[in-house]
mmCIF file of C-alpha atoms and ligand atoms in Angstrom:
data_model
loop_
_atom_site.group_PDB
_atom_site.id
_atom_site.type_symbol
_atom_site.label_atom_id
_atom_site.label_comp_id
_atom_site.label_asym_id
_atom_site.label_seq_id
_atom_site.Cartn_x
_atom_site.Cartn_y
_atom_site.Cartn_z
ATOM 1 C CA UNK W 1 104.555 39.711 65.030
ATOM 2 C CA UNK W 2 103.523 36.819 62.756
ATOM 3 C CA UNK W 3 104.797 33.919 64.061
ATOM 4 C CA UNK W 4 107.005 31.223 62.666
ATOM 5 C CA UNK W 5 104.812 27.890 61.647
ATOM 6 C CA UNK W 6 107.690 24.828 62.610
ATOM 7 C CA UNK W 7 105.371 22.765 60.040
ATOM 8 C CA UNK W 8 106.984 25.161 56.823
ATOM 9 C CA UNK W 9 110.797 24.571 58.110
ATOM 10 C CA UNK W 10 113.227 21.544 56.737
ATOM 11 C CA UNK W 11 115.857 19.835 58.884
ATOM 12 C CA UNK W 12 118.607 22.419 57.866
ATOM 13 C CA UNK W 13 115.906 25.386 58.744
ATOM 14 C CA UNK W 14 114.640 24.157 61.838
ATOM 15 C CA UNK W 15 118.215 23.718 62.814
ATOM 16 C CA UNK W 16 119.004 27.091 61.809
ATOM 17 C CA UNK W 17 116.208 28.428 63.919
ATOM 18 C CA UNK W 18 116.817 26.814 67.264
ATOM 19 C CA UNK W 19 120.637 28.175 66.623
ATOM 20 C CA UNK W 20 119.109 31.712 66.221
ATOM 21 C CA UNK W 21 117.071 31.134 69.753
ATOM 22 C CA UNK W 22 121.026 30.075 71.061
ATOM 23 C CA UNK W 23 120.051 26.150 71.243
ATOM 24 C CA UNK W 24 121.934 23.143 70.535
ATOM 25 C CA UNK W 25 121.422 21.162 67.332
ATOM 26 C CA UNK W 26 119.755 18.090 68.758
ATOM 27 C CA UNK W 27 116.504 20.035 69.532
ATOM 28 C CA UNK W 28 116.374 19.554 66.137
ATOM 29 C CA UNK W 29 115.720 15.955 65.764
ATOM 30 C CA UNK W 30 113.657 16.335 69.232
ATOM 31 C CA UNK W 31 111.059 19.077 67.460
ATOM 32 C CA UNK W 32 110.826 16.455 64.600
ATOM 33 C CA UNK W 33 109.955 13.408 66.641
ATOM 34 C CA UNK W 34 107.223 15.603 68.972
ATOM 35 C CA UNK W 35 105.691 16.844 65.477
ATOM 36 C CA UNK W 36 106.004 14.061 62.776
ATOM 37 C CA UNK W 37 106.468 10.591 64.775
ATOM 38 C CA UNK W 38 104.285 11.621 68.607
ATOM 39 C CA UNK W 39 102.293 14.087 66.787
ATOM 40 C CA UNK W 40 102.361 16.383 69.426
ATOM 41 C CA UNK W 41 101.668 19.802 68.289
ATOM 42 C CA UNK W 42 101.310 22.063 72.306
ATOM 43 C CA UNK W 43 104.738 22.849 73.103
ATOM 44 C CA UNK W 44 103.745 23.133 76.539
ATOM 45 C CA UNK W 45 103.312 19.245 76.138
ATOM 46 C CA UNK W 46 107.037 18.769 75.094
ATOM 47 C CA UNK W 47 108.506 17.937 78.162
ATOM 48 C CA UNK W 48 112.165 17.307 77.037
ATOM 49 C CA UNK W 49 112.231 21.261 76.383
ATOM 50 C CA UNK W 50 113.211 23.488 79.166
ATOM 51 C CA UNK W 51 110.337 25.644 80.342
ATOM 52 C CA UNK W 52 111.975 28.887 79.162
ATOM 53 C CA UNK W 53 112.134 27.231 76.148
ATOM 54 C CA UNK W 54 108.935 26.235 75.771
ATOM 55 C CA UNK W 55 107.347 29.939 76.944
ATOM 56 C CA UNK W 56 109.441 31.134 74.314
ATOM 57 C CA UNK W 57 108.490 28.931 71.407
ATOM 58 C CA UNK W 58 104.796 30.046 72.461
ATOM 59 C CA UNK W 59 105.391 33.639 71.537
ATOM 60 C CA UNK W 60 107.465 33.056 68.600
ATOM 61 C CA UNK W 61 106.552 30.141 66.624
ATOM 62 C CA UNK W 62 103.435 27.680 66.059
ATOM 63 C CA UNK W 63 102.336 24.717 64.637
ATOM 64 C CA UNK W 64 99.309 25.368 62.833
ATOM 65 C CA UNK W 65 96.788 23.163 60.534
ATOM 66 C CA UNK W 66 93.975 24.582 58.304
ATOM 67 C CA UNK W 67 90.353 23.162 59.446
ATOM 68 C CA UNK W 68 89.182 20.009 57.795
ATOM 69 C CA UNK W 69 85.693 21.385 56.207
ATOM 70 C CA UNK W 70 84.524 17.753 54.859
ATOM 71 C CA UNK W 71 86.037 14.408 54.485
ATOM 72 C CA UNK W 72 84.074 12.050 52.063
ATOM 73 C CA UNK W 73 84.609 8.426 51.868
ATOM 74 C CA UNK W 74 83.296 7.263 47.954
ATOM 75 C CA UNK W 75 82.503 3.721 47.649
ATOM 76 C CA UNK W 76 85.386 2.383 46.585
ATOM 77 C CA UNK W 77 87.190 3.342 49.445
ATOM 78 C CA UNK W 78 88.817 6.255 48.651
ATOM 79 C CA UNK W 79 88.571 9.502 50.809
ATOM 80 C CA UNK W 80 88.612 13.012 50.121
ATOM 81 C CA UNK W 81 89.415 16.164 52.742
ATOM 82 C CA UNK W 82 88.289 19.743 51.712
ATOM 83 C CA UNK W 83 90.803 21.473 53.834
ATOM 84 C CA UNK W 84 90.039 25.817 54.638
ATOM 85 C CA UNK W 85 92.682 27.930 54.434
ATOM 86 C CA UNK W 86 90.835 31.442 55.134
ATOM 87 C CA UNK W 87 87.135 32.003 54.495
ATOM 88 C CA UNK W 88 87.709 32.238 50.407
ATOM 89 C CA UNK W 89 90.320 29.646 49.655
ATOM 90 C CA UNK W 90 89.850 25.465 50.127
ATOM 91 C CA UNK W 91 91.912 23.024 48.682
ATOM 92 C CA UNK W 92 90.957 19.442 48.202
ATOM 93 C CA UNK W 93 93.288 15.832 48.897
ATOM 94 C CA UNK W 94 92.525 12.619 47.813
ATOM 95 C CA UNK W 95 93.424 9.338 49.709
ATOM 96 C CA UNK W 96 93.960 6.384 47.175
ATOM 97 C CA UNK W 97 94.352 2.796 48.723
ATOM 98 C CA UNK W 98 95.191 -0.011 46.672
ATOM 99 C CA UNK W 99 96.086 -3.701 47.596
ATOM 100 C CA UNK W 100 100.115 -2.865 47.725
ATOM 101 C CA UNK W 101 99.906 0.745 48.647
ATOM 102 C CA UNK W 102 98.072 3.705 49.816
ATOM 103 C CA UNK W 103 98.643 6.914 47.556
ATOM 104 C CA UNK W 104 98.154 10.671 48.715
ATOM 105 C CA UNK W 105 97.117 12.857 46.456
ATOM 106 C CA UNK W 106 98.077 16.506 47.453
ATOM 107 C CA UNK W 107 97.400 20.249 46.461
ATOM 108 C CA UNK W 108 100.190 22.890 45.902
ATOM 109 C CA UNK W 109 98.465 25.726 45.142
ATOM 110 C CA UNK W 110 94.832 27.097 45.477
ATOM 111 C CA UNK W 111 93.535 27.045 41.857
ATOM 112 C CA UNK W 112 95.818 26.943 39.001
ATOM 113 C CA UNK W 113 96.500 29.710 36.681
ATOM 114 C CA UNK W 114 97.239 27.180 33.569
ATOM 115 C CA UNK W 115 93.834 26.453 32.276
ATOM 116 C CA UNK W 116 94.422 23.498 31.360
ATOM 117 C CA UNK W 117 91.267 22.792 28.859
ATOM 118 C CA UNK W 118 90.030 19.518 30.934
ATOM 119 C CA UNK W 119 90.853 19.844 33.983
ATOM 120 C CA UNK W 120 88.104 21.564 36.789
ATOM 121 C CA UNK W 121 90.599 23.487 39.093
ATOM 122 C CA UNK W 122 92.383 24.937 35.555
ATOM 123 C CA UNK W 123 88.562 26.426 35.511
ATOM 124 C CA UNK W 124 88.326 27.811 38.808
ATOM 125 C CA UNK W 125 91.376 30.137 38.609
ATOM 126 C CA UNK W 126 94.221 30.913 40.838
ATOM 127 C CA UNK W 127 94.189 32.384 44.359
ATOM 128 C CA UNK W 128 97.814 32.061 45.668
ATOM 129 C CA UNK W 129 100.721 29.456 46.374
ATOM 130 C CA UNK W 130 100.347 27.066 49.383
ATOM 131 C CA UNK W 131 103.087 27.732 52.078
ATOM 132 C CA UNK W 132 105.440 24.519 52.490
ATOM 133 C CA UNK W 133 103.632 24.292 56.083
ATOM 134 C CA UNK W 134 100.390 23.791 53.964
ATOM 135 C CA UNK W 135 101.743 21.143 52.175
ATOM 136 C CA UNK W 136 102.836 19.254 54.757
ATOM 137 C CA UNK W 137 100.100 20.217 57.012
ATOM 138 C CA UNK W 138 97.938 17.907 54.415
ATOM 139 C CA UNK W 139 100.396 14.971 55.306
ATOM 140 C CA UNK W 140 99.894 15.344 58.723
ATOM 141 C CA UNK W 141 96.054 15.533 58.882
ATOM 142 C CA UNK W 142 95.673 12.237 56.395
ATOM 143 C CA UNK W 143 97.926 10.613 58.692
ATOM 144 C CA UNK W 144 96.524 11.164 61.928
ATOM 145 C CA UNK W 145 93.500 10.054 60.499
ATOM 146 C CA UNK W 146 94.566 7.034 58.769
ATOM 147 C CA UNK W 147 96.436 5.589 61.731
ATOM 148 C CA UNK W 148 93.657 5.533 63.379
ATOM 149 C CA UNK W 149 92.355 2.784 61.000
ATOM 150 C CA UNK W 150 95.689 1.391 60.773
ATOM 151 C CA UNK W 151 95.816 2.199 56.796
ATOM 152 C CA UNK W 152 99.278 3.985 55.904
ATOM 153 C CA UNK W 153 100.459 6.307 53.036
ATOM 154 C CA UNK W 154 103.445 4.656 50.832
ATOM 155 C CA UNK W 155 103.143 7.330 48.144
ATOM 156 C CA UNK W 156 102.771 11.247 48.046
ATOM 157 C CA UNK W 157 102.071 12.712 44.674
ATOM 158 C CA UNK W 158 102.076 16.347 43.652
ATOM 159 C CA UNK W 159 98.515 15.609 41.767
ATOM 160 C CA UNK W 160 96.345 17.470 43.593
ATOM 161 C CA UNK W 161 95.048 21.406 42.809
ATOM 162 C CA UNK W 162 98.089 23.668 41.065
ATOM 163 C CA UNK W 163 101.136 23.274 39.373
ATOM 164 C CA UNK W 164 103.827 22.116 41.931
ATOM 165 C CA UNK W 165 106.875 23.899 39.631
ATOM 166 C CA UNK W 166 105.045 27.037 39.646
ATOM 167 C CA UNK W 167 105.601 26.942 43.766
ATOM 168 C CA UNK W 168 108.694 25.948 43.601
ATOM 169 C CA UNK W 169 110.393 26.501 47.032
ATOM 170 C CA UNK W 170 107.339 25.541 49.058
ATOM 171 C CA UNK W 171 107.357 22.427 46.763
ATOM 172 C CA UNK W 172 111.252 21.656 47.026
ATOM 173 C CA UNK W 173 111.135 21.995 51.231
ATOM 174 C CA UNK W 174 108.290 20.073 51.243
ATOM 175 C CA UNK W 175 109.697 17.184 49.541
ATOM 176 C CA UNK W 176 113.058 17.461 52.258
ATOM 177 C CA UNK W 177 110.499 16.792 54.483
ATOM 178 C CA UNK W 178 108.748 13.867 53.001
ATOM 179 C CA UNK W 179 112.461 12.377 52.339
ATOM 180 C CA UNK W 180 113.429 13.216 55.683
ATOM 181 C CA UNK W 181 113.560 9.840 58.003
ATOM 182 C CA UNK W 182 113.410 12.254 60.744
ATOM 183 C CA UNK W 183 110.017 13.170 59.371
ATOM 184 C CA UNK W 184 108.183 11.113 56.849
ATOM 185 C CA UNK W 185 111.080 9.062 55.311
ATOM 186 C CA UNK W 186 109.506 7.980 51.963
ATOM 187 C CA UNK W 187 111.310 6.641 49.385
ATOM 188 C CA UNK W 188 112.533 9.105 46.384
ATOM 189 C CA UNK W 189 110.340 6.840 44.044
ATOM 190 C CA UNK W 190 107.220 6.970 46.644
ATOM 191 C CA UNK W 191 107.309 11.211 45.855
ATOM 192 C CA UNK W 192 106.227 12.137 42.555
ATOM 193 C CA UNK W 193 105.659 16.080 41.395
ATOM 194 C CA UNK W 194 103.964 16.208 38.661
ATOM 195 C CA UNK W 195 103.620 18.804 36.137
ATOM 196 C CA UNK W 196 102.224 20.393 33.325
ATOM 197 C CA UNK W 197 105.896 21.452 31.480
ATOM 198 C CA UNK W 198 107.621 24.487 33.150
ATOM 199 C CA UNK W 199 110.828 23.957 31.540
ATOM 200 C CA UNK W 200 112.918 26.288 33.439
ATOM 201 C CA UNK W 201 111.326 25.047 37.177
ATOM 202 C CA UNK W 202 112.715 21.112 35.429
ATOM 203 C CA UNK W 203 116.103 22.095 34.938
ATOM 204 C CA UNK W 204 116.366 23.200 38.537
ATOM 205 C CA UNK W 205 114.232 20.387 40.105
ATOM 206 C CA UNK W 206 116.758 18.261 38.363
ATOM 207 C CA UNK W 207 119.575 19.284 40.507
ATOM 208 C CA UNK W 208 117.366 20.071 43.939
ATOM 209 C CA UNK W 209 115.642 17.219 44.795
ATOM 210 C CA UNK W 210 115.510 13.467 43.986
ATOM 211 C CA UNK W 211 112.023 12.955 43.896
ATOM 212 C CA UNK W 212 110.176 11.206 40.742
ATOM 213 C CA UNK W 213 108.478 13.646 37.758
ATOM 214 C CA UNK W 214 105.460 12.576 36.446
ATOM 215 C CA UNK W 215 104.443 15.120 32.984
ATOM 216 C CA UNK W 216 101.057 16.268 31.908
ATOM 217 C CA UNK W 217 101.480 15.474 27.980
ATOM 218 C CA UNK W 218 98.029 15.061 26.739
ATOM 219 C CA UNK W 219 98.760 15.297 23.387
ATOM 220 C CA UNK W 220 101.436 13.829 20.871
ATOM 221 C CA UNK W 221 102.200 17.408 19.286
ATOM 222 C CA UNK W 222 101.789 20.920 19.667
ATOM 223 C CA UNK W 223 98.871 22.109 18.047
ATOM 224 C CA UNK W 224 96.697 19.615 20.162
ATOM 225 C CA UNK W 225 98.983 20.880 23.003
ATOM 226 C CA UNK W 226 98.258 24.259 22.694
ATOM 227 C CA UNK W 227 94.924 23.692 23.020
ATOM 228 C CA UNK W 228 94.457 21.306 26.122
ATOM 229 C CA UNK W 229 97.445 22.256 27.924
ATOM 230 C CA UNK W 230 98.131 26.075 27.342
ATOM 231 C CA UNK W 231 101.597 26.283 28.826
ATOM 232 C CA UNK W 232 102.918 24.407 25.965
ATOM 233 C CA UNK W 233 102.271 27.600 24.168
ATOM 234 C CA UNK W 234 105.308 28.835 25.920
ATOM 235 C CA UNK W 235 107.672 25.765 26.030
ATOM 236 C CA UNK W 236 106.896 23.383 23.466
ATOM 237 C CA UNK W 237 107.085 19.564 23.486
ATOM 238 C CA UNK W 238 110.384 19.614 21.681
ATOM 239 C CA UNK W 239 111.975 21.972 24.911
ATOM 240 C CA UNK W 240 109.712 19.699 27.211
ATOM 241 C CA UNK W 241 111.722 16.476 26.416
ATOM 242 C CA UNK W 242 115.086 18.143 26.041
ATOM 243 C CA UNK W 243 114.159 19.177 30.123
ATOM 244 C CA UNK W 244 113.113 15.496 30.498
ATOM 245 C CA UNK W 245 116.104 14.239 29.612
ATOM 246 C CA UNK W 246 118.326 16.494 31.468
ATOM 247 C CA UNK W 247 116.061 15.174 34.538
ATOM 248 C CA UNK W 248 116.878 11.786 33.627
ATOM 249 C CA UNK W 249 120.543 11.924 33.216
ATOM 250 C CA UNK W 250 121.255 13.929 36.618
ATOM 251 C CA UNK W 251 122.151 12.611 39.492
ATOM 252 C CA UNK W 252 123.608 9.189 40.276
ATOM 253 C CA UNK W 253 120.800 6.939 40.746
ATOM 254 C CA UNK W 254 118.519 5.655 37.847
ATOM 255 C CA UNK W 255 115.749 7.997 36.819
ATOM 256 C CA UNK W 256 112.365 7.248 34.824
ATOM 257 C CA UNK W 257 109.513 9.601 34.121
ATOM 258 C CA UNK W 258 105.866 9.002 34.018
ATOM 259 C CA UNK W 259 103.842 10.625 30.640
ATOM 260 C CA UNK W 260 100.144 11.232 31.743
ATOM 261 C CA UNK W 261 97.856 10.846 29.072
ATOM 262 C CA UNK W 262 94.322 11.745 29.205
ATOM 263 C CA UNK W 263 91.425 10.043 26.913
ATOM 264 C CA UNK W 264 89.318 12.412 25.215
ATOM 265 C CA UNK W 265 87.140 10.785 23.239
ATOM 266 C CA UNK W 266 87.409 12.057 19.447
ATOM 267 C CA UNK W 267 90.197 14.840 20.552
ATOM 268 C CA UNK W 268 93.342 12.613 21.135
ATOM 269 C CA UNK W 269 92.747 9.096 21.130
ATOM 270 C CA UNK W 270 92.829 8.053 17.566
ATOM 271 C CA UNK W 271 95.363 5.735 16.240
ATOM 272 C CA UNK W 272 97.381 7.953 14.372
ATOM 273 C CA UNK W 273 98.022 9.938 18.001
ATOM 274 C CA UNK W 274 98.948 6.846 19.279
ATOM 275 C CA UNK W 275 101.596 6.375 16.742
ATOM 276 C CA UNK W 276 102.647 9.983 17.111
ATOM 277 C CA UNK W 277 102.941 9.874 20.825
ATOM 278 C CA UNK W 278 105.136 6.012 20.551
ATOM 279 C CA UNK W 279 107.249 7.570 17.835
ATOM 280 C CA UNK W 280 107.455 11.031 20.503
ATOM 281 C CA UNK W 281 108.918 9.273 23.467
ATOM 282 C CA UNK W 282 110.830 6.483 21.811
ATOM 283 C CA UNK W 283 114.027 7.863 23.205
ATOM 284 C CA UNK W 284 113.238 8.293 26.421
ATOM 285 C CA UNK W 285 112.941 6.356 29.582
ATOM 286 C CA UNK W 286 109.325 7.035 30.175
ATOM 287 C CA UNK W 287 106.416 5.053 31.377
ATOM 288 C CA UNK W 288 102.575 6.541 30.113
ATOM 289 C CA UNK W 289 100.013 6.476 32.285
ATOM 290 C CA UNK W 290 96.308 6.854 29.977
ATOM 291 C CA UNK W 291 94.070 8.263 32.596
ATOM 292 C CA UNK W 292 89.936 8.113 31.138
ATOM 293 C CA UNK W 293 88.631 11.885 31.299
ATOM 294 C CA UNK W 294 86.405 12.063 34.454
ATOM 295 C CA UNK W 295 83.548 14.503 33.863
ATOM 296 C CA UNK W 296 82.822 17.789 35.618
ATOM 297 C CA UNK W 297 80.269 20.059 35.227
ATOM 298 C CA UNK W 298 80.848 22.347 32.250
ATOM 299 C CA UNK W 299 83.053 20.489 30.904
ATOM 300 C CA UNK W 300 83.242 19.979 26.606
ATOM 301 C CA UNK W 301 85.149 16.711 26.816
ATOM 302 C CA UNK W 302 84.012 13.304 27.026
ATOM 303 C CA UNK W 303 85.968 10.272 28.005
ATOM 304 C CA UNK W 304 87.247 7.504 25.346
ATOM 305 C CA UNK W 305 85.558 4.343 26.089
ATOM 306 C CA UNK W 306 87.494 1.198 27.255
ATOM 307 C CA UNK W 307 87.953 -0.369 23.962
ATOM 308 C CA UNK W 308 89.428 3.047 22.606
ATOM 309 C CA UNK W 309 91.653 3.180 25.343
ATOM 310 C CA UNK W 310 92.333 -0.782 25.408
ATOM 311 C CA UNK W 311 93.506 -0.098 21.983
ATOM 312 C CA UNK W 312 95.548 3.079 22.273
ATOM 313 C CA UNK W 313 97.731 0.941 24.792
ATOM 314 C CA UNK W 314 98.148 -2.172 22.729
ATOM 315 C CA UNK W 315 99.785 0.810 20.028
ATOM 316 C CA UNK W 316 101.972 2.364 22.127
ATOM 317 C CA UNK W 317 102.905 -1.241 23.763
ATOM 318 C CA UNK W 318 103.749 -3.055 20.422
ATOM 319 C CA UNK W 319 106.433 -0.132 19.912
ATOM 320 C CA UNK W 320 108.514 -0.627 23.346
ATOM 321 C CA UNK W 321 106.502 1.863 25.663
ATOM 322 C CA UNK W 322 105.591 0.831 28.583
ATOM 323 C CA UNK W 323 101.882 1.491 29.315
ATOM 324 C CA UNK W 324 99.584 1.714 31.970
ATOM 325 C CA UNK W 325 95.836 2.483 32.234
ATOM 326 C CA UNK W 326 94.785 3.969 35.663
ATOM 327 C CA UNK W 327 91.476 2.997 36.737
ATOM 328 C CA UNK W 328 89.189 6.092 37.788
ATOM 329 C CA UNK W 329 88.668 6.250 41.507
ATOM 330 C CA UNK W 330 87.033 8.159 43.779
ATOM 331 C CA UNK W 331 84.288 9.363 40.903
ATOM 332 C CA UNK W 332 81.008 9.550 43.407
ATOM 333 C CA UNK W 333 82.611 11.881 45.598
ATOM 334 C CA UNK W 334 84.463 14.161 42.532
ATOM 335 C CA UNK W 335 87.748 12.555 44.024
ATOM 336 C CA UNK W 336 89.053 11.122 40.906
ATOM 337 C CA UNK W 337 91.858 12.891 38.592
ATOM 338 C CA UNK W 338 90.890 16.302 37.561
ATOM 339 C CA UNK W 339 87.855 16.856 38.965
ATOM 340 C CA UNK W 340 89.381 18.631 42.404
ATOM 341 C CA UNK W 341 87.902 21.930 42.674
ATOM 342 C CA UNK W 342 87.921 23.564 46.146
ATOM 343 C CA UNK W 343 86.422 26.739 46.738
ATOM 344 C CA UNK W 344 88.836 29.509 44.898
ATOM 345 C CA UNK W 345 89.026 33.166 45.298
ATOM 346 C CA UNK W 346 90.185 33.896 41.725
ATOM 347 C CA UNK W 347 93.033 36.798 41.621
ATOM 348 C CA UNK W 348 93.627 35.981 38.136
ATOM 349 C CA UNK W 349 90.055 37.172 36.978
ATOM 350 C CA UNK W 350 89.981 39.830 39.574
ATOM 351 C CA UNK W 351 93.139 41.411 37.322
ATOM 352 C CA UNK W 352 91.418 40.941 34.252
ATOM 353 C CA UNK W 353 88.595 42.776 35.517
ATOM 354 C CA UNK W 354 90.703 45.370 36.637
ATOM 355 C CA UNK W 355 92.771 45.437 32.999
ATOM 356 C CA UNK W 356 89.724 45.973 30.955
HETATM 357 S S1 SF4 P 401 95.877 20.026 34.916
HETATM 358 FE FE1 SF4 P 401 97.248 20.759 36.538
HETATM 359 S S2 SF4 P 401 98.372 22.464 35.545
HETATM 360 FE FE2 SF4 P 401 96.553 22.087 34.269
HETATM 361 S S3 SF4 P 401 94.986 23.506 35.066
HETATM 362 FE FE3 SF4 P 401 94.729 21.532 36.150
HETATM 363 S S4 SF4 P 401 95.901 21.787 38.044
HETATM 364 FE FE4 SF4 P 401 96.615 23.367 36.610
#
């Protein structure tokens, strides 16, 4: 029998599970405080459960990590786990500090299946979708390691390898969790999925969870799109922002949404794209964030340089949008945005192979 990994279970299912076993509802909160505030991970170490308890969460559930492979530490101070899930399939996070705050950058699936033209795990293909007990799993191991050094995370972004709204469930009970004070207790603004534009998987995140959406735009219209961001093959920029804005108007509490742009020097940083893409989001809430291309090997694309980029803001800025440029970190160590690889067993191509 496979057993049940706690990690993968929100509140409402852990509760639902202990009910199943015939417990009360307040081992509950206790299972959360052993796991995500003692980090205590042996049940036989749980003292406050009853030893029939305890023999019996031994045979029918676990709490289980994959193996940290590597952690590099680049020179600006930003580290980087290569996490195993089996023998084929890693999965990279990125650890971020900045004066203010201390940023997590996490994976949702191994590979990607979008392709995304620039992007090094869109080249590496797609393996499968990380259990919500992987997701979290990454939480816990940057944790443990940063309290030791007294260095916290204040932010969790969906950033890493994949497409967060093509794992949607994992993604959704995830975030509970990170929301959760019984577990990590973040803010709703300190989560951020981002994504490349599933339109459908928007709708629904708009009603499911709170946290903040960050979109992979790339390009101020859709023959650009189509090219450096595939999906937008199937759901165009027009259906994109009519998703967007649905995002922004639910709930009760006030919504904005970061645009990620990347610089690509002669492909989408001229000034008439920067006038397209301030016209584009002109009547939206939205924040752009122009992120310079970090280079990978094989890659076609080469970044903007500053004054490019220094310009493309001042555009966008002189027409009401409010815009950011993110300095590249974590570039020594291939820690910086985009260039997260892992080690993928590629399904996708294995299907093509067997289609032709
Ligand atoms: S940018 Fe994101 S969605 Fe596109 S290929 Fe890379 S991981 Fe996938």
């Amino acid at each position: 029998m496979n057993k049940q990994n706690l990690l993968s279970l929100n509140q409402d299912a852990l509760n639902d599970f202990f009910v199943c076993l015939g417990e009360k509802h307040y081992r509950t909160k206790q299972m959360m405080q052993w796991i995500y505030k003692v980090h205590e991970f042996d049940f036989n170490k749980m003292f406050n459960f009853s030893k029939p308890l305890r023999e019996e969460l031994n045979k029918i559930a676990c709490i289980e990590f994959p193996r940290v492979v590597k952690q590099q530490f680049a020179l600006d101070k930003v580290i980087k786990w290569v996490l195993a899930l089996s023998k084929d399939n890693y999965i990279e996070m990125v650890y971020i500090p900045d004066k203010d705050r201390g940023t997590l950058c996490i994976s949702s699936q191994v590979g990607c299946s979008l392709a995304c033209s620039f992007c090094s795990t869109g080249m590496q293909g797609f393996n499968k979708n990380l259990r919500t007990a992987e997701i979290i799993a990454q939480v816990l191991i940057a944790n443990k390691y940063l309290n030791s050094k007294v260095k916290c995370i204040s932010n969790v972004v969906f950033m890493g390898m994949g497409e967060p709204l093509l794992n949607e469930q994992a993604v959704y009970n995830a975030c509970d969790l990170l929301l959760d004070d019984l577990a990590f207790g973040l803010s709703r603004r300190k989560v951020t999925i981002s994504t490349s534009g599933i339109v459908p998987a928007i709708l629904r995140m708009s009603k499911r969870t709170p946290v903040s959406l960050a979109i992979s735009l790339h390009a101020p219209n859709n023959k650009l799109r189509d090219k450096l961001v595939p999906v937008n093959q199937k759901y165009s920029i027009e259906e994109l922002l009519k998703a967007c804005k649905v995002y922004l108007n639910a709930g009760t509490q006030e919504r904005h949404i970061l645009f990620e742009y990347v610089m690509l020097e002669d492909v989408n940083d001229s000034t008439e794209c920067a006038n397209k893409l301030a016209k584009l989001l002109k009547t939206i809430s939205a924040k752009v964030n122009l992120i310079p291309f970090n280079s990978f090997e094989r890659t076609q694309y080469k970044s903007s340089n500053i004054q490019t980029i220094k310009k493309f803001q001042d555009i966008l800025c002189q027409q009401g949008i409010r815009t950011m440029m993110r300095r590249t970190r974590g570039e020594d160590i291939d820690g910086a945005c985009g260039q997260l690889s892992g080690r993928v067993l590629n399904k996708t191509k294995k299907i093509h192979a067997r289609k032709h």
